[in-house]
mmCIF file of C-alpha atoms in Angstrom:
data_model
loop_
_atom_site.group_PDB
_atom_site.id
_atom_site.type_symbol
_atom_site.label_atom_id
_atom_site.label_comp_id
_atom_site.label_asym_id
_atom_site.label_seq_id
_atom_site.Cartn_x
_atom_site.Cartn_y
_atom_site.Cartn_z
ATOM 1 C CA MET A 1 4.068 -38.313 -57.393
ATOM 2 C CA GLU A 2 2.019 -40.564 -55.115
ATOM 3 C CA ASP A 3 0.871 -39.344 -51.722
ATOM 4 C CA GLY A 4 3.289 -40.305 -48.993
ATOM 5 C CA THR A 5 6.360 -40.539 -51.222
ATOM 6 C CA SER A 6 9.141 -38.061 -50.850
ATOM 7 C CA GLU A 7 11.031 -36.389 -53.621
ATOM 8 C CA SER A 8 14.382 -38.002 -54.286
ATOM 9 C CA LEU A 9 17.588 -36.125 -53.566
ATOM 10 C CA GLY A 10 17.988 -35.701 -57.308
ATOM 11 C CA TYR A 11 14.690 -33.874 -57.657
ATOM 12 C CA CYS A 12 15.419 -30.271 -58.561
ATOM 13 C CA ALA A 13 12.385 -28.812 -60.317
ATOM 14 C CA ASP A 14 8.948 -29.504 -61.703
ATOM 15 C CA THR A 15 9.033 -30.153 -65.446
ATOM 16 C CA GLU A 16 5.462 -29.090 -66.185
ATOM 17 C CA ASP A 17 6.305 -25.379 -66.412
ATOM 18 C CA TYR A 18 9.507 -25.083 -68.420
ATOM 19 C CA THR A 19 12.068 -22.710 -66.941
ATOM 20 C CA ALA A 20 15.831 -22.591 -66.871
ATOM 21 C CA ARG A 21 15.603 -23.332 -63.163
ATOM 22 C CA GLN A 22 14.969 -26.945 -64.160
ATOM 23 C CA TRP A 23 18.654 -27.132 -64.969
ATOM 24 C CA ASP A 24 19.672 -26.658 -61.378
ATOM 25 C CA THR A 25 23.451 -26.577 -61.004
ATOM 26 C CA ARG A 26 23.474 -28.738 -57.881
ATOM 27 C CA GLU A 27 25.343 -31.979 -58.412
ATOM 28 C CA ASP A 28 22.343 -33.997 -57.231
ATOM 29 C CA CYS A 29 20.002 -32.582 -59.886
ATOM 30 C CA ASP A 30 18.892 -35.476 -62.104
ATOM 31 C CA VAL A 31 17.731 -33.218 -64.943
ATOM 32 C CA ARG A 32 21.104 -31.486 -65.113
ATOM 33 C CA GLN A 33 23.004 -34.773 -64.944
ATOM 34 C CA ILE A 34 20.922 -36.327 -67.720
ATOM 35 C CA LEU A 35 21.266 -33.260 -69.947
ATOM 36 C CA ASP A 36 25.015 -33.190 -69.373
ATOM 37 C CA ARG A 37 25.238 -36.865 -70.303
ATOM 38 C CA ILE A 38 23.106 -36.907 -73.437
ATOM 39 C CA ALA A 39 24.274 -33.562 -74.787
ATOM 40 C CA ASP A 40 27.973 -34.353 -74.977
ATOM 41 C CA LYS A 41 29.346 -34.806 -78.475
ATOM 42 C CA TRP A 42 30.286 -38.476 -78.115
ATOM 43 C CA SER A 43 26.831 -39.441 -76.856
ATOM 44 C CA LEU A 44 25.080 -37.537 -79.643
ATOM 45 C CA LEU A 45 27.248 -39.142 -82.318
ATOM 46 C CA THR A 46 26.878 -42.609 -80.796
ATOM 47 C CA ILE A 47 23.090 -42.298 -80.600
ATOM 48 C CA ALA A 48 22.905 -41.034 -84.178
ATOM 49 C CA LEU A 49 24.951 -43.960 -85.478
ATOM 50 C CA LEU A 50 23.061 -46.571 -83.485
ATOM 51 C CA ALA A 51 19.768 -45.151 -84.766
ATOM 52 C CA GLU A 52 20.795 -46.421 -88.207
ATOM 53 C CA ARG A 53 21.640 -49.980 -87.141
ATOM 54 C CA THR A 54 23.145 -52.266 -84.521
ATOM 55 C CA MET A 55 26.919 -51.882 -84.427
ATOM 56 C CA ARG A 56 29.982 -53.459 -82.892
ATOM 57 C CA PHE A 57 32.449 -51.430 -80.818
ATOM 58 C CA THR A 58 35.093 -51.366 -83.540
ATOM 59 C CA GLU A 59 32.542 -50.141 -86.087
ATOM 60 C CA LEU A 60 31.480 -47.312 -83.788
ATOM 61 C CA ARG A 61 35.075 -46.336 -83.106
ATOM 62 C CA ARG A 62 35.874 -46.297 -86.815
ATOM 63 C CA GLU A 63 32.816 -44.132 -87.584
ATOM 64 C CA ILE A 64 33.284 -41.586 -84.773
ATOM 65 C CA ASP A 65 36.237 -39.471 -85.804
ATOM 66 C CA GLY A 66 38.506 -38.515 -82.920
ATOM 67 C CA VAL A 67 36.999 -40.661 -80.166
ATOM 68 C CA SER A 68 39.470 -42.666 -78.092
ATOM 69 C CA GLN A 69 38.816 -46.260 -77.104
ATOM 70 C CA ARG A 70 38.540 -45.195 -73.464
ATOM 71 C CA MET A 71 36.048 -42.399 -74.175
ATOM 72 C CA LEU A 72 33.869 -44.581 -76.391
ATOM 73 C CA THR A 73 33.859 -47.289 -73.719
ATOM 74 C CA ARG A 74 32.796 -44.747 -71.068
ATOM 75 C CA THR A 75 30.149 -43.256 -73.350
ATOM 76 C CA LEU A 76 28.629 -46.644 -74.150
ATOM 77 C CA ARG A 77 28.625 -47.666 -70.478
ATOM 78 C CA HIS A 78 26.883 -44.440 -69.478
ATOM 79 C CA LEU A 79 24.297 -44.766 -72.252
ATOM 80 C CA GLU A 80 23.699 -48.385 -71.273
ATOM 81 C CA ARG A 81 23.323 -47.429 -67.597
ATOM 82 C CA ASP A 82 20.803 -44.740 -68.554
ATOM 83 C CA GLY A 83 18.765 -47.278 -70.535
ATOM 84 C CA LEU A 84 19.442 -45.683 -73.917
ATOM 85 C CA VAL A 85 21.688 -48.393 -75.366
ATOM 86 C CA ARG A 86 21.500 -52.174 -75.105
ATOM 87 C CA ARG A 87 24.725 -54.201 -75.074
ATOM 88 C CA THR A 88 24.521 -57.801 -76.245
ATOM 89 C CA VAL A 89 27.401 -60.233 -75.722
ATOM 90 C CA TYR A 90 27.426 -63.369 -77.865
ATOM 91 C CA PRO A 91 29.179 -66.418 -76.363
ATOM 92 C CA VAL A 92 31.535 -67.108 -79.252
ATOM 93 C CA VAL A 93 35.312 -67.104 -79.555
ATOM 94 C CA PRO A 94 36.398 -64.377 -79.848
ATOM 95 C CA PRO A 95 33.497 -62.735 -77.985
ATOM 96 C CA ARG A 96 31.205 -60.629 -80.145
ATOM 97 C CA VAL A 97 29.558 -57.574 -78.586
ATOM 98 C CA GLU A 98 26.905 -55.479 -80.300
ATOM 99 C CA TYR A 99 25.231 -52.230 -79.327
ATOM 100 C CA GLU A 100 21.778 -51.019 -80.281
ATOM 101 C CA LEU A 101 19.410 -48.267 -79.224
ATOM 102 C CA THR A 102 16.632 -49.170 -76.840
ATOM 103 C CA PRO A 103 13.142 -47.742 -77.450
ATOM 104 C CA LEU A 104 14.047 -44.999 -74.953
ATOM 105 C CA GLY A 105 17.202 -44.234 -76.937
ATOM 106 C CA GLY A 106 15.150 -44.182 -80.141
ATOM 107 C CA SER A 107 12.805 -41.597 -78.679
ATOM 108 C CA LEU A 108 15.807 -39.461 -77.726
ATOM 109 C CA HIS A 109 17.113 -39.767 -81.286
ATOM 110 C CA GLU A 110 13.844 -38.299 -82.565
ATOM 111 C CA THR A 111 14.442 -35.269 -80.355
ATOM 112 C CA ILE A 112 18.040 -34.980 -81.553
ATOM 113 C CA GLN A 113 16.800 -35.092 -85.154
ATOM 114 C CA ALA A 114 14.467 -32.177 -84.411
ATOM 115 C CA LEU A 115 17.391 -30.186 -82.999
ATOM 116 C CA VAL A 116 19.516 -30.949 -86.066
ATOM 117 C CA ALA A 117 16.638 -29.920 -88.358
ATOM 118 C CA TRP A 118 16.287 -26.626 -86.466
ATOM 119 C CA THR A 119 20.024 -26.043 -86.834
ATOM 120 C CA GLU A 120 19.895 -26.706 -90.561
ATOM 121 C CA ASP A 121 16.886 -24.396 -90.969
ATOM 122 C CA HIS A 122 18.592 -21.542 -89.113
ATOM 123 C CA GLN A 123 22.267 -21.927 -89.945
ATOM 124 C CA ARG A 124 22.246 -18.961 -92.343
ATOM 125 C CA GLU A 125 20.702 -16.672 -89.697
ATOM 126 C CA ILE A 126 23.251 -17.832 -87.147
ATOM 127 C CA ALA A 127 26.137 -17.252 -89.581
ATOM 128 C CA GLU A 128 24.836 -13.744 -90.288
ATOM 129 C CA ALA A 129 24.489 -13.000 -86.582
ATOM 130 C CA ARG A 130 28.047 -14.209 -85.951
ATOM 131 C CA THR A 131 29.396 -12.043 -88.762
ATOM 132 C CA ALA A 132 27.547 -8.973 -87.430
ATOM 133 C CA TYR A 133 28.742 -9.656 -83.879
ATOM 134 C CA ASP A 134 32.370 -10.151 -84.954
ATOM 135 C CA ALA A 135 32.262 -6.943 -87.033
ATOM 136 C CA ALA A 136 30.839 -4.959 -84.114
ATOM 137 C CA ALA A 137 33.403 -6.436 -81.714
ATOM 138 C CA ALA A 138 36.256 -5.557 -84.076
ATOM 139 C CA ALA A 139 35.042 -1.970 -84.681
ATOM 140 C CA PRO A 140 36.902 0.801 -82.835
ATOM 141 C CA VAL A 141 35.080 2.202 -79.842
#
């Protein structure tokens, strides 16, 4: 931060030293708000699909099982506002609208891919831990 500038209201922690305190629960915490936005299931699925190619709204809705038109609209608007998705309207009749990831959205997709890879690498260990936990919870005291 430059000398003489104040921290914004949304500033909640320094990101150089990673701690859970970065995810401050205050409503004005930018880090928390961004994590909440990008980590919801509709955003993750939308980003993953748009990483493959540019898509129209109806294509996205068809590919994302269970998403309502309203929720997909909200998700795309939020991702566009955050600079992760670009919306292009073509002046034809009927209007054609396409969505694509921005470079920022593409960099987020790389991070999501790493998380998915970790999940795939450790799914057996997680399943075993769940089984052990459930067995211990069901055992008489």
